[in-house]
DNA sequence: GCCAACGTTGGC
DNA sequence: GCCAACGTTGGC
């Protein structure tokens, strides 16, 4: 007799999708592949809007890993949120490039999540390619002057980019 | 290296 | 609360 789940899981929180940027010279998706557990803390976000998006992330959410300041810039793969937002201790580390004199253990100000590698695309999808895809026209990434390093992506945009990568 | 666009700071 | 000055981001 096979076990049938009588109560299919219908109450999962809605899955959200995101895009997170990293300069590959600082931390690339390949560095993530070499990291312990293929997992890293996503420290160093120092913009309030980006921080608030970090805080909205839920375990299991998927993020596009974007290489900024690269030649060419583009989406390099996918990661998954494995730990939800918690204080970013680099903010009160005087030796950290992300040091913020206003922050301290009693006033963390900044948050980070942990992400785990899901997939490195066989070929990065260059920014230029994304600009040519009509259905992605509304992406925050493509907006003129956009600099947000953590940004939401719609499920449709996410699916479109996965398809481009396949 | 350039520079446009943006966010933050701080004088007023 | 305004806004000029400044520092940063990130494409090119």
PDB file of C-alpha atoms (C1' of nucleotides) in Angstrom:
ATOM      1  CA  UNK A   1       0.000   0.000   0.000  1.00  0.00           C
ATOM      2  CA  UNK A   2       1.356   3.351  -0.887  1.00  0.00           C
ATOM      3  CA  UNK A   3       1.261   6.213   1.486  1.00  0.00           C
ATOM      4  CA  UNK A   4      -0.781   9.072   0.236  1.00  0.00           C
ATOM      5  CA  UNK A   5      -0.524  12.374   1.906  1.00  0.00           C
ATOM      6  CA  UNK A   6      -4.046  13.240   2.879  1.00  0.00           C
ATOM      7  CA  UNK A   7      -3.116  16.807   3.598  1.00  0.00           C
ATOM      8  CA  UNK A   8      -1.167  18.213   0.740  1.00  0.00           C
ATOM      9  CA  UNK A   9       0.942  21.106   1.799  1.00  0.00           C
ATOM     10  CA  UNK A  10      -1.057  24.093   0.758  1.00  0.00           C
ATOM     11  CA  UNK A  11       0.118  26.505   3.377  1.00  0.00           C
ATOM     12  CA  UNK A  12       3.675  27.139   2.327  1.00  0.00           C
ATOM     13  CA  UNK A  13       4.557  30.788   2.491  1.00  0.00           C
ATOM     14  CA  UNK A  14       4.670  32.330  -0.949  1.00  0.00           C
ATOM     15  CA  UNK A  15       8.062  31.836  -2.543  1.00  0.00           C
ATOM     16  CA  UNK A  16       9.791  35.045  -3.436  1.00  0.00           C
ATOM     17  CA  UNK A  17      12.526  35.658  -5.905  1.00  0.00           C
ATOM     18  CA  UNK A  18      15.385  38.080  -5.712  1.00  0.00           C
ATOM     19  CA  UNK A  19      18.508  39.262  -7.418  1.00  0.00           C
ATOM     20  CA  UNK A  20      21.668  39.887  -5.446  1.00  0.00           C
ATOM     21  CA  UNK A  21      24.787  41.540  -6.807  1.00  0.00           C
ATOM     22  CA  UNK A  22      28.398  40.802  -6.106  1.00  0.00           C
ATOM     23  CA  UNK A  23      31.543  41.980  -7.783  1.00  0.00           C
ATOM     24  CA  UNK A  24      33.309  38.809  -8.913  1.00  0.00           C
ATOM     25  CA  UNK A  25      36.667  40.352  -8.015  1.00  0.00           C
ATOM     26  CA  UNK A  26      35.391  40.507  -4.439  1.00  0.00           C
ATOM     27  CA  UNK A  27      33.211  37.401  -4.235  1.00  0.00           C
ATOM     28  CA  UNK A  28      32.208  35.420  -7.307  1.00  0.00           C
ATOM     29  CA  UNK A  29      29.777  32.562  -7.684  1.00  0.00           C
ATOM     30  CA  UNK A  30      32.830  30.352  -8.185  1.00  0.00           C
ATOM     31  CA  UNK A  31      34.143  31.440  -4.801  1.00  0.00           C
ATOM     32  CA  UNK A  32      30.785  30.414  -3.387  1.00  0.00           C
ATOM     33  CA  UNK A  33      31.196  26.990  -5.022  1.00  0.00           C
ATOM     34  CA  UNK A  34      34.455  26.580  -3.102  1.00  0.00           C
ATOM     35  CA  UNK A  35      33.042  27.822   0.185  1.00  0.00           C
ATOM     36  CA  UNK A  36      32.309  25.452   3.043  1.00  0.00           C
ATOM     37  CA  UNK A  37      28.904  23.917   2.476  1.00  0.00           C
ATOM     38  CA  UNK A  38      28.681  26.014  -0.696  1.00  0.00           C
ATOM     39  CA  UNK A  39      27.143  28.515   1.687  1.00  0.00           C
ATOM     40  CA  UNK A  40      28.035  32.057   2.620  1.00  0.00           C
ATOM     41  CA  UNK A  41      26.761  34.924   4.693  1.00  0.00           C
ATOM     42  CA  UNK A  42      25.757  37.857   2.515  1.00  0.00           C
ATOM     43  CA  UNK A  43      27.387  40.623   4.495  1.00  0.00           C
ATOM     44  CA  UNK A  44      28.195  44.170   3.570  1.00  0.00           C
ATOM     45  CA  UNK A  45      24.867  45.478   2.339  1.00  0.00           C
ATOM     46  CA  UNK A  46      24.837  49.135   3.383  1.00  0.00           C
ATOM     47  CA  UNK A  47      21.770  50.531   1.740  1.00  0.00           C
ATOM     48  CA  UNK A  48      18.487  50.680   3.632  1.00  0.00           C
ATOM     49  CA  UNK A  49      16.259  49.619   0.786  1.00  0.00           C
ATOM     50  CA  UNK A  50      18.490  46.675  -0.012  1.00  0.00           C
ATOM     51  CA  UNK A  51      18.650  45.775   3.678  1.00  0.00           C
ATOM     52  CA  UNK A  52      14.875  45.785   3.902  1.00  0.00           C
ATOM     53  CA  UNK A  53      14.692  43.345   1.014  1.00  0.00           C
ATOM     54  CA  UNK A  54      17.210  41.119   2.799  1.00  0.00           C
ATOM     55  CA  UNK A  55      14.922  41.194   5.821  1.00  0.00           C
ATOM     56  CA  UNK A  56      11.966  40.123   3.696  1.00  0.00           C
ATOM     57  CA  UNK A  57      13.749  37.017   2.431  1.00  0.00           C
ATOM     58  CA  UNK A  58      12.459  33.667   3.599  1.00  0.00           C
ATOM     59  CA  UNK A  59      14.130  30.291   3.796  1.00  0.00           C
ATOM     60  CA  UNK A  60      13.834  28.604   0.438  1.00  0.00           C
ATOM     61  CA  UNK A  61      13.594  31.812  -1.580  1.00  0.00           C
ATOM     62  CA  UNK A  62      15.731  31.724  -4.679  1.00  0.00           C
ATOM     63  CA  UNK A  63      18.034  34.508  -5.769  1.00  0.00           C
ATOM     64  CA  UNK A  64      19.744  35.232  -9.034  1.00  0.00           C
ATOM     65  CA  UNK A  65      23.452  35.741  -8.420  1.00  0.00           C
ATOM     66  CA  UNK A  66      24.547  38.730 -10.468  1.00  0.00           C
ATOM     67  CA  UNK A  67      28.123  39.664 -11.241  1.00  0.00           C
ATOM     68  CA  UNK A  68      28.399  43.430 -11.217  1.00  0.00           C
ATOM     69  CA  UNK A  69      31.394  45.475 -12.243  1.00  0.00           C
ATOM     70  CA  UNK A  70      32.431  42.602 -14.468  1.00  0.00           C
ATOM     71  CA  UNK A  71      33.250  42.289 -18.130  1.00  0.00           C
ATOM     72  CA  UNK A  72      30.549  41.677 -19.039  1.00  0.00           C
ATOM     73  CA  UNK A  73      28.214  42.018 -16.071  1.00  0.00           C
ATOM     74  CA  UNK A  74      25.527  39.350 -15.953  1.00  0.00           C
ATOM     75  CA  UNK A  75      23.584  36.683 -14.093  1.00  0.00           C
ATOM     76  CA  UNK A  76      25.887  33.828 -13.146  1.00  0.00           C
ATOM     77  CA  UNK A  77      23.579  31.399 -11.382  1.00  0.00           C
ATOM     78  CA  UNK A  78      21.090  30.757  -8.612  1.00  0.00           C
ATOM     79  CA  UNK A  79      21.364  30.592  -4.835  1.00  0.00           C
ATOM     80  CA  UNK A  80      18.884  29.724  -2.115  1.00  0.00           C
ATOM     81  CA  UNK A  81      18.225  31.470   1.161  1.00  0.00           C
ATOM     82  CA  UNK A  82      19.142  29.034   3.944  1.00  0.00           C
ATOM     83  CA  UNK A  83      19.112  31.435   6.882  1.00  0.00           C
ATOM     84  CA  UNK A  84      16.871  34.438   7.287  1.00  0.00           C
ATOM     85  CA  UNK A  85      18.077  37.892   8.221  1.00  0.00           C
ATOM     86  CA  UNK A  86      20.280  38.354  11.286  1.00  0.00           C
ATOM     87  CA  UNK A  87      22.687  41.101  12.384  1.00  0.00           C
ATOM     88  CA  UNK A  88      25.704  41.730  10.163  1.00  0.00           C
ATOM     89  CA  UNK A  89      28.683  41.851  12.553  1.00  0.00           C
ATOM     90  CA  UNK A  90      31.033  43.300   9.938  1.00  0.00           C
ATOM     91  CA  UNK A  91      29.238  46.602  10.584  1.00  0.00           C
ATOM     92  CA  UNK A  92      31.031  47.027  13.937  1.00  0.00           C
ATOM     93  CA  UNK A  93      34.297  45.449  12.870  1.00  0.00           C
ATOM     94  CA  UNK A  94      36.736  48.321  12.508  1.00  0.00           C
ATOM     95  CA  UNK A  95      38.910  46.287  10.191  1.00  0.00           C
ATOM     96  CA  UNK A  96      36.086  45.405   7.823  1.00  0.00           C
ATOM     97  CA  UNK A  97      35.645  47.335   4.600  1.00  0.00           C
ATOM     98  CA  UNK A  98      31.968  47.358   5.564  1.00  0.00           C
ATOM     99  CA  UNK A  99      32.542  49.033   8.924  1.00  0.00           C
ATOM    100  CA  UNK A 100      29.821  51.466   9.961  1.00  0.00           C
ATOM    101  CA  UNK A 101      30.736  53.596  12.988  1.00  0.00           C
ATOM    102  CA  UNK A 102      27.058  54.041  13.834  1.00  0.00           C
ATOM    103  CA  UNK A 103      26.519  50.303  14.284  1.00  0.00           C
ATOM    104  CA  UNK A 104      27.266  48.111  17.283  1.00  0.00           C
ATOM    105  CA  UNK A 105      26.126  44.818  18.819  1.00  0.00           C
ATOM    106  CA  UNK A 106      23.367  46.708  20.631  1.00  0.00           C
ATOM    107  CA  UNK A 107      22.466  48.593  17.469  1.00  0.00           C
ATOM    108  CA  UNK A 108      23.261  46.291  14.568  1.00  0.00           C
ATOM    109  CA  UNK A 109      21.550  48.478  11.929  1.00  0.00           C
ATOM    110  CA  UNK A 110      22.535  46.132   9.110  1.00  0.00           C
ATOM    111  CA  UNK A 111      21.359  42.634   8.340  1.00  0.00           C
ATOM    112  CA  UNK A 112      22.551  39.693   6.333  1.00  0.00           C
ATOM    113  CA  UNK A 113      21.226  36.320   5.242  1.00  0.00           C
ATOM    114  CA  UNK A 114      22.958  33.070   4.406  1.00  0.00           C
ATOM    115  CA  UNK A 115      22.706  31.719   0.900  1.00  0.00           C
ATOM    116  CA  UNK A 116      23.640  28.377  -0.584  1.00  0.00           C
ATOM    117  CA  UNK A 117      24.648  27.665  -4.134  1.00  0.00           C
ATOM    118  CA  UNK A 118      21.972  26.010  -6.231  1.00  0.00           C
ATOM    119  CA  UNK A 119      23.312  26.295  -9.740  1.00  0.00           C
ATOM    120  CA  UNK A 120      26.067  27.915 -11.752  1.00  0.00           C
ATOM    121  CA  UNK A 121      24.833  28.626 -15.245  1.00  0.00           C
ATOM    122  CA  UNK A 122      26.799  26.928 -18.024  1.00  0.00           C
ATOM    123  CA  UNK A 123      27.125  30.387 -19.515  1.00  0.00           C
ATOM    124  CA  UNK A 124      26.522  33.659 -17.734  1.00  0.00           C
ATOM    125  CA  UNK A 125      23.664  35.687 -19.105  1.00  0.00           C
ATOM    126  CA  UNK A 126      25.080  39.083 -19.924  1.00  0.00           C
ATOM    127  CA  UNK A 127      23.257  42.242 -18.947  1.00  0.00           C
ATOM    128  CA  UNK A 128      23.158  43.134 -22.589  1.00  0.00           C
ATOM    129  CA  UNK A 129      21.196  39.966 -23.368  1.00  0.00           C
ATOM    130  CA  UNK A 130      18.682  40.714 -20.622  1.00  0.00           C
ATOM    131  CA  UNK A 131      18.116  44.161 -22.100  1.00  0.00           C
ATOM    132  CA  UNK A 132      17.073  42.498 -25.323  1.00  0.00           C
ATOM    133  CA  UNK A 133      14.338  40.377 -23.752  1.00  0.00           C
ATOM    134  CA  UNK A 134      10.998  42.116 -24.016  1.00  0.00           C
ATOM    135  CA  UNK A 135       9.336  40.397 -21.070  1.00  0.00           C
ATOM    136  CA  UNK A 136      12.135  41.586 -18.782  1.00  0.00           C
ATOM    137  CA  UNK A 137      11.635  45.242 -19.607  1.00  0.00           C
ATOM    138  CA  UNK A 138      10.261  45.952 -16.126  1.00  0.00           C
ATOM    139  CA  UNK A 139      13.192  44.500 -14.203  1.00  0.00           C
ATOM    140  CA  UNK A 140      14.702  46.783 -11.597  1.00  0.00           C
ATOM    141  CA  UNK A 141      18.128  45.714 -12.812  1.00  0.00           C
ATOM    142  CA  UNK A 142      17.434  47.208 -16.226  1.00  0.00           C
ATOM    143  CA  UNK A 143      16.070  50.495 -14.975  1.00  0.00           C
ATOM    144  CA  UNK A 144      18.257  53.433 -15.876  1.00  0.00           C
ATOM    145  CA  UNK A 145      20.413  54.431 -12.947  1.00  0.00           C
ATOM    146  CA  UNK A 146      19.481  51.340 -10.927  1.00  0.00           C
ATOM    147  CA  UNK A 147      22.049  50.516  -8.253  1.00  0.00           C
ATOM    148  CA  UNK A 148      20.126  48.398  -5.772  1.00  0.00           C
ATOM    149  CA  UNK A 149      22.299  45.459  -4.772  1.00  0.00           C
ATOM    150  CA  UNK A 150      19.378  43.417  -3.431  1.00  0.00           C
ATOM    151  CA  UNK A 151      16.172  43.580  -5.396  1.00  0.00           C
ATOM    152  CA  UNK A 152      12.974  41.619  -5.884  1.00  0.00           C
ATOM    153  CA  UNK A 153      12.357  39.727  -9.103  1.00  0.00           C
ATOM    154  CA  UNK A 154       8.958  38.443 -10.177  1.00  0.00           C
ATOM    155  CA  UNK A 155       8.377  34.721 -10.571  1.00  0.00           C
ATOM    156  CA  UNK A 156       7.872  35.284 -14.288  1.00  0.00           C
ATOM    157  CA  UNK A 157      11.143  37.195 -14.647  1.00  0.00           C
ATOM    158  CA  UNK A 158      12.939  34.510 -12.682  1.00  0.00           C
ATOM    159  CA  UNK A 159      11.523  31.760 -14.885  1.00  0.00           C
ATOM    160  CA  UNK A 160      12.428  33.663 -18.015  1.00  0.00           C
ATOM    161  CA  UNK A 161      16.040  33.977 -16.923  1.00  0.00           C
ATOM    162  CA  UNK A 162      16.265  30.298 -15.963  1.00  0.00           C
ATOM    163  CA  UNK A 163      15.028  29.481 -19.430  1.00  0.00           C
ATOM    164  CA  UNK A 164      17.651  31.715 -21.011  1.00  0.00           C
ATOM    165  CA  UNK A 165      20.249  29.804 -19.031  1.00  0.00           C
ATOM    166  CA  UNK A 166      19.115  26.372 -20.147  1.00  0.00           C
TER     167      UNK A 166
ATOM    168  C1'  DG B   1      39.589  55.584 -15.845  1.00  0.00           C
ATOM    169  C1'  DC B   2      35.344  58.204 -16.792  1.00  0.00           C
ATOM    170  C1'  DC B   3      31.200  59.723 -15.311  1.00  0.00           C
ATOM    171  C1'  DA B   4      25.967  59.555 -14.693  1.00  0.00           C
ATOM    172  C1'  DA B   5      22.933  58.413 -11.289  1.00  0.00           C
ATOM    173  C1'  DC B   6      22.057  57.802  -6.823  1.00  0.00           C
ATOM    174  C1'  DG B   7      21.989  57.871  -1.490  1.00  0.00           C
ATOM    175  C1'  DT B   8      23.674  60.192   2.510  1.00  0.00           C
ATOM    176  C1'  DT B   9      25.314  63.927   5.244  1.00  0.00           C
ATOM    177  C1'  DG B  10      25.174  68.157   7.377  1.00  0.00           C
ATOM    178  C1'  DG B  11      24.790  73.310   7.303  1.00  0.00           C
ATOM    179  C1'  DC B  12      21.321  76.415   7.459  1.00  0.00           C
TER     180       DC B  12
ATOM    181  C1'  DG C   1      12.842  70.533   5.628  1.00  0.00           C
ATOM    182  C1'  DC C   2      15.778  72.122   1.888  1.00  0.00           C
ATOM    183  C1'  DC C   3      19.543  71.256  -0.839  1.00  0.00           C
ATOM    184  C1'  DA C   4      24.589  71.470  -1.998  1.00  0.00           C
ATOM    185  C1'  DA C   5      28.433  68.728  -1.402  1.00  0.00           C
ATOM    186  C1'  DC C   6      30.221  64.493  -1.180  1.00  0.00           C
ATOM    187  C1'  DG C   7      31.079  59.471  -1.637  1.00  0.00           C
ATOM    188  C1'  DT C   8      29.658  55.290  -3.956  1.00  0.00           C
ATOM    189  C1'  DT C   9      27.875  52.222  -7.529  1.00  0.00           C
ATOM    190  C1'  DG C  10      28.437  50.160 -11.639  1.00  0.00           C
ATOM    191  C1'  DG C  11      28.153  50.330 -16.827  1.00  0.00           C
ATOM    192  C1'  DC C  12      31.035  51.446 -20.328  1.00  0.00           C
TER     193       DC C  12
END
